[in-house]
Amino acid sequence: VPPSLGNIIPLQVLMLQSNELYGSIPGTLGDLTDLQWLDLSRNMLNGSIPDNLFNALDNLGVFLVFNNHITGTIPSNVSRLSNLTLFNVHNNSLEGNIPSFTASNASLTTLTLSFNVFTGTFPLFLFNTTALYFLNLNHNLLDGELPDLFSGSMALGVLNIGANLFEGPLPPSFCTVTSLSSVDLSYNRLNGPLLDCLGDLTNIKGFVFSETFFTGTIPQTVSKWQRLNSFIAINTMFYG
């Protein structure tokens, strides 16, 4: 990616996806103060995301760098992007804790961080988002219990936290997110009985919890899931 692109200050859309670009993301792209859409996905980029990249990108709405070889952490100043709607870094080698996206709590609709090596616990800032519909944390090293902070004010429709190290029971507040249509909890250490109140999630179309440690019986209340087309519970500890 030529660093000289950072000199084209009026640039609003930069789409270089699906090429054979290599090297690192130039920090000069952070000078494109009018930039709204940055797509560098499906290339061979490596190195880290420059620390200064998000310093002045106040208009950035879409950031796509999935399917590359990017390492390091997501710079903490991503938290200042107030117009961000879509952030996708799927299938890289990013690590460390997931930073807060605080300024975009009201705008962020899609957050895809899957197939990286992020560590830490379930990010608390997610409970303050009001527009987030699609959240994919699949295939990382996140651990700890899921906080009992879910609420009906969340717009979450798709939640994929599969293939992490989460443990403990599903919190009761999980049942309040009635917008949920697709849930993947598989390949975690989650345990305890499934909640009867899961029947309140009447928009569910897909529910996957294979390779977990949930026990007891499948709640009768799931009969309320009249839109369900995929229910997968392979190798669990259910009986009855």
Tab-separated table of C-alpha atoms in Angstrom:
chain	number	residue	atom	x	y	z
A	1	VAL	CA	0.000	0.000	0.000
A	2	PRO	CA	1.759	3.204	-1.127
A	3	PRO	CA	2.290	5.625	1.776
A	4	SER	CA	1.789	8.460	-0.720
A	5	LEU	CA	-1.954	7.731	-0.702
A	6	GLY	CA	-1.994	9.610	2.566
A	7	ASN	CA	-1.320	12.809	0.626
A	8	ILE	CA	-4.679	12.691	-1.171
A	9	ILE	CA	-6.514	14.496	1.592
A	10	PRO	CA	-9.982	14.676	-0.111
A	11	LEU	CA	-10.099	10.859	-0.413
A	12	GLN	CA	-13.314	9.455	1.069
A	13	VAL	CA	-13.315	5.852	-0.140
A	14	LEU	CA	-10.240	3.613	-0.405
A	15	MET	CA	-10.974	0.075	-1.549
A	16	LEU	CA	-7.967	-2.155	-2.318
A	17	GLN	CA	-9.403	-5.520	-1.355
A	18	SER	CA	-8.637	-8.840	-3.061
A	19	ASN	CA	-5.226	-7.999	-4.466
A	20	GLU	CA	-1.750	-9.246	-3.606
A	21	LEU	CA	-0.687	-6.276	-1.540
A	22	TYR	CA	2.010	-6.981	1.030
A	23	GLY	CA	3.900	-5.046	3.664
A	24	SER	CA	2.315	-3.071	6.468
A	25	ILE	CA	-0.528	-0.578	6.598
A	26	PRO	CA	1.067	2.874	6.179
A	27	GLY	CA	0.461	5.262	9.047
A	28	THR	CA	0.026	8.064	6.513
A	29	LEU	CA	-3.502	6.793	5.856
A	30	GLY	CA	-4.308	8.340	9.215
A	31	ASP	CA	-3.959	11.764	7.550
A	32	LEU	CA	-7.012	11.165	5.348
A	33	THR	CA	-9.388	13.158	7.500
A	34	ASP	CA	-12.301	12.792	5.051
A	35	LEU	CA	-11.945	9.015	4.735
A	36	GLN	CA	-15.207	7.165	5.330
A	37	TRP	CA	-14.494	3.695	3.948
A	38	LEU	CA	-11.213	1.776	4.168
A	39	ASP	CA	-11.084	-1.754	2.763
A	40	LEU	CA	-7.730	-3.571	2.638
A	41	SER	CA	-9.178	-7.050	3.071
A	42	ARG	CA	-8.069	-10.248	1.316
A	43	ASN	CA	-4.446	-9.279	0.778
A	44	MET	CA	-1.122	-10.353	2.282
A	45	LEU	CA	-0.592	-7.417	4.606
A	46	ASN	CA	1.486	-7.958	7.725
A	47	GLY	CA	2.879	-5.914	10.579
A	48	SER	CA	0.659	-4.096	13.044
A	49	ILE	CA	-2.099	-1.522	12.726
A	50	PRO	CA	-0.272	1.828	13.123
A	51	ASP	CA	-0.857	3.420	16.524
A	52	ASN	CA	-1.662	6.748	14.892
A	53	LEU	CA	-4.051	5.386	12.262
A	54	PHE	CA	-7.259	6.382	14.032
A	55	ASN	CA	-6.021	9.696	15.450
A	56	ALA	CA	-7.773	11.907	12.899
A	57	LEU	CA	-10.148	9.621	10.990
A	58	ASP	CA	-13.221	11.261	12.484
A	59	ASN	CA	-15.411	10.365	9.507
A	60	LEU	CA	-14.430	6.701	9.247
A	61	GLY	CA	-17.479	4.452	9.113
A	62	VAL	CA	-16.120	1.201	7.661
A	63	PHE	CA	-12.793	-0.488	8.460
A	64	LEU	CA	-12.124	-3.831	6.758
A	65	VAL	CA	-8.787	-5.652	6.954
A	66	PHE	CA	-9.979	-9.249	7.221
A	67	ASN	CA	-8.045	-12.154	5.699
A	68	ASN	CA	-4.544	-10.730	6.036
A	69	HIS	CA	-1.551	-11.517	8.275
A	70	ILE	CA	-1.764	-8.501	10.601
A	71	THR	CA	-0.233	-8.859	14.062
A	72	GLY	CA	-0.071	-6.789	17.251
A	73	THR	CA	-3.025	-5.166	18.960
A	74	ILE	CA	-5.922	-2.948	17.932
A	75	PRO	CA	-4.825	0.603	18.846
A	76	SER	CA	-6.743	1.915	21.851
A	77	ASN	CA	-7.588	5.153	20.023
A	78	VAL	CA	-10.163	3.204	18.011
A	79	SER	CA	-12.345	4.288	20.928
A	80	ARG	CA	-12.579	7.811	19.486
A	81	LEU	CA	-14.220	6.834	16.184
A	82	SER	CA	-17.733	8.192	16.657
A	83	ASN	CA	-19.047	7.356	13.161
A	84	LEU	CA	-17.840	3.769	12.967
A	85	THR	CA	-20.518	1.306	11.825
A	86	LEU	CA	-18.565	-1.734	10.600
A	87	PHE	CA	-15.238	-3.074	11.920
A	88	ASN	CA	-13.906	-6.389	10.598
A	89	VAL	CA	-10.454	-7.850	11.338
A	90	HIS	CA	-11.419	-11.507	10.904
A	91	ASN	CA	-8.660	-14.041	10.242
A	92	ASN	CA	-5.486	-12.239	11.227
A	93	SER	CA	-3.102	-12.749	14.161
A	94	LEU	CA	-4.192	-9.849	16.343
A	95	GLU	CA	-3.720	-10.283	20.080
A	96	GLY	CA	-4.146	-8.625	23.442
A	97	ASN	CA	-7.317	-7.295	25.018
A	98	ILE	CA	-10.159	-6.033	22.871
A	99	PRO	CA	-10.184	-2.228	23.237
A	100	SER	CA	-13.296	-0.232	23.955
A	101	PHE	CA	-15.199	1.238	21.009
A	102	THR	CA	-16.773	3.795	23.354
A	103	ALA	CA	-17.407	6.686	20.938
A	104	SER	CA	-19.223	4.416	18.489
A	105	ASN	CA	-21.651	2.943	21.018
A	106	ALA	CA	-24.582	4.459	19.119
A	107	SER	CA	-23.318	3.773	15.572
A	108	LEU	CA	-21.475	0.433	15.535
A	109	THR	CA	-23.662	-2.266	13.961
A	110	THR	CA	-21.129	-4.965	13.017
A	111	LEU	CA	-18.041	-6.060	14.969
A	112	THR	CA	-16.118	-9.064	13.634
A	113	LEU	CA	-12.993	-10.058	15.572
A	114	SER	CA	-13.061	-13.797	14.859
A	115	PHE	CA	-10.078	-16.072	14.157
A	116	ASN	CA	-7.458	-14.054	16.002
A	117	VAL	CA	-5.752	-14.579	19.363
A	118	PHE	CA	-7.468	-11.947	21.494
A	119	THR	CA	-7.336	-12.572	25.236
A	120	GLY	CA	-9.151	-11.213	28.279
A	121	THR	CA	-12.768	-11.397	29.321
A	122	PHE	CA	-16.010	-10.532	27.557
A	123	PRO	CA	-15.684	-6.805	26.672
A	124	LEU	CA	-17.876	-4.756	28.990
A	125	PHE	CA	-18.323	-1.859	26.541
A	126	LEU	CA	-20.519	-4.146	24.433
A	127	PHE	CA	-23.295	-3.866	27.007
A	128	ASN	CA	-23.547	-0.126	26.304
A	129	THR	CA	-23.966	-0.453	22.559
A	130	THR	CA	-27.407	0.415	21.237
A	131	ALA	CA	-26.957	-0.326	17.509
A	132	LEU	CA	-24.733	-3.428	17.516
A	133	TYR	CA	-26.541	-6.204	15.624
A	134	PHE	CA	-23.734	-8.576	14.568
A	135	LEU	CA	-21.010	-9.643	17.023
A	136	ASN	CA	-18.498	-12.360	16.136
A	137	LEU	CA	-15.780	-13.219	18.680
A	138	ASN	CA	-15.401	-16.798	17.427
A	139	HIS	CA	-12.025	-18.601	17.661
A	140	ASN	CA	-10.059	-16.479	20.117
A	141	LEU	CA	-8.693	-17.050	23.632
A	142	LEU	CA	-11.284	-15.076	25.588
A	143	ASP	CA	-12.103	-16.457	29.023
A	144	GLY	CA	-14.025	-15.902	32.232
A	145	GLU	CA	-17.759	-15.885	32.875
A	146	LEU	CA	-20.291	-14.000	30.813
A	147	PRO	CA	-21.337	-10.934	32.847
A	148	ASP	CA	-24.962	-10.658	33.917
A	149	LEU	CA	-25.278	-7.324	32.126
A	150	PHE	CA	-27.274	-8.174	29.011
A	151	SER	CA	-30.392	-6.065	28.502
A	152	GLY	CA	-33.407	-5.641	26.291
A	153	SER	CA	-32.054	-2.300	25.082
A	154	MET	CA	-29.376	-4.141	23.101
A	155	ALA	CA	-30.069	-4.536	19.372
A	156	LEU	CA	-28.034	-7.744	19.146
A	157	GLY	CA	-29.329	-10.181	16.552
A	158	VAL	CA	-26.311	-12.406	15.843
A	159	LEU	CA	-23.967	-13.494	18.647
A	160	ASN	CA	-21.083	-15.875	17.969
A	161	ILE	CA	-18.686	-16.498	20.857
A	162	GLY	CA	-17.831	-20.070	19.904
A	163	ALA	CA	-14.376	-21.614	20.279
A	164	ASN	CA	-13.139	-19.554	23.213
A	165	LEU	CA	-12.506	-20.348	26.874
A	166	PHE	CA	-15.659	-18.880	28.419
A	167	GLU	CA	-16.898	-20.713	31.489
A	168	GLY	CA	-19.693	-20.703	34.014
A	169	PRO	CA	-23.455	-20.510	33.506
A	170	LEU	CA	-25.476	-18.416	31.111
A	171	PRO	CA	-26.488	-15.274	33.044
A	172	PRO	CA	-30.244	-14.715	33.520
A	173	SER	CA	-30.062	-11.354	31.739
A	174	PHE	CA	-29.171	-13.212	28.538
A	175	CYS	CA	-32.878	-13.957	28.167
A	176	THR	CA	-33.737	-10.264	27.914
A	177	VAL	CA	-32.053	-9.797	24.522
A	178	THR	CA	-35.183	-10.691	22.586
A	179	SER	CA	-33.726	-9.390	19.322
A	180	LEU	CA	-31.396	-12.418	19.147
A	181	SER	CA	-31.932	-14.603	16.093
A	182	SER	CA	-28.669	-16.572	15.934
A	183	VAL	CA	-26.508	-17.729	18.860
A	184	ASP	CA	-23.325	-19.837	18.841
A	185	LEU	CA	-21.906	-20.777	22.251
A	186	SER	CA	-20.120	-23.934	21.094
A	187	TYR	CA	-16.639	-25.118	22.072
A	188	ASN	CA	-16.496	-23.296	25.389
A	189	ARG	CA	-16.455	-24.337	29.040
A	190	LEU	CA	-19.913	-22.969	29.720
A	191	ASN	CA	-21.791	-25.114	32.219
A	192	GLY	CA	-24.825	-25.460	34.407
A	193	PRO	CA	-28.438	-25.884	33.279
A	194	LEU	CA	-29.905	-24.031	30.340
A	195	LEU	CA	-32.267	-21.312	31.529
A	196	ASP	CA	-36.022	-21.816	31.256
A	197	CYS	CA	-36.305	-18.161	30.289
A	198	LEU	CA	-34.521	-18.892	26.997
A	199	GLY	CA	-38.026	-19.486	25.674
A	200	ASP	CA	-38.468	-15.706	25.747
A	201	LEU	CA	-36.055	-15.439	22.800
A	202	THR	CA	-38.842	-15.993	20.303
A	203	ASN	CA	-36.868	-14.626	17.331
A	204	ILE	CA	-34.286	-17.425	17.513
A	205	LYS	CA	-33.615	-19.149	14.182
A	206	GLY	CA	-30.310	-20.813	15.061
A	207	PHE	CA	-28.932	-21.971	18.425
A	208	VAL	CA	-25.622	-23.873	18.632
A	209	PHE	CA	-24.002	-25.103	21.849
A	210	SER	CA	-22.034	-28.205	20.879
A	211	GLU	CA	-18.968	-29.225	22.912
A	212	THR	CA	-20.038	-27.357	26.048
A	213	PHE	CA	-20.641	-28.552	29.616
A	214	PHE	CA	-24.293	-27.593	29.994
A	215	THR	CA	-26.180	-30.169	32.075
A	216	GLY	CA	-29.707	-31.239	32.840
A	217	THR	CA	-32.482	-31.325	30.280
A	218	ILE	CA	-33.281	-29.084	27.349
A	219	PRO	CA	-35.914	-26.620	28.624
A	220	GLN	CA	-39.475	-27.262	27.496
A	221	THR	CA	-39.787	-23.530	26.890
A	222	VAL	CA	-37.736	-23.752	23.675
A	223	SER	CA	-40.981	-24.920	22.085
A	224	LYS	CA	-41.730	-21.188	21.828
A	225	TRP	CA	-38.989	-20.889	19.213
A	226	GLN	CA	-41.373	-21.109	16.291
A	227	ARG	CA	-38.825	-19.600	13.866
A	228	LEU	CA	-36.109	-22.135	14.710
A	229	ASN	CA	-34.442	-23.857	11.767
A	230	SER	CA	-31.117	-24.947	13.306
A	231	PHE	CA	-30.620	-26.421	16.797
A	232	ILE	CA	-27.233	-28.091	17.295
A	233	ALA	CA	-26.055	-29.648	20.564
A	234	ILE	CA	-23.421	-32.250	19.716
A	235	ASN	CA	-21.410	-33.828	22.554
A	236	THR	CA	-22.913	-32.050	25.541
A	237	MET	CA	-23.977	-33.379	28.946
A	238	PHE	CA	-27.757	-33.292	28.509
A	239	TYR	CA	-29.930	-36.213	29.453
A	240	GLY	CA	-33.589	-37.180	29.420
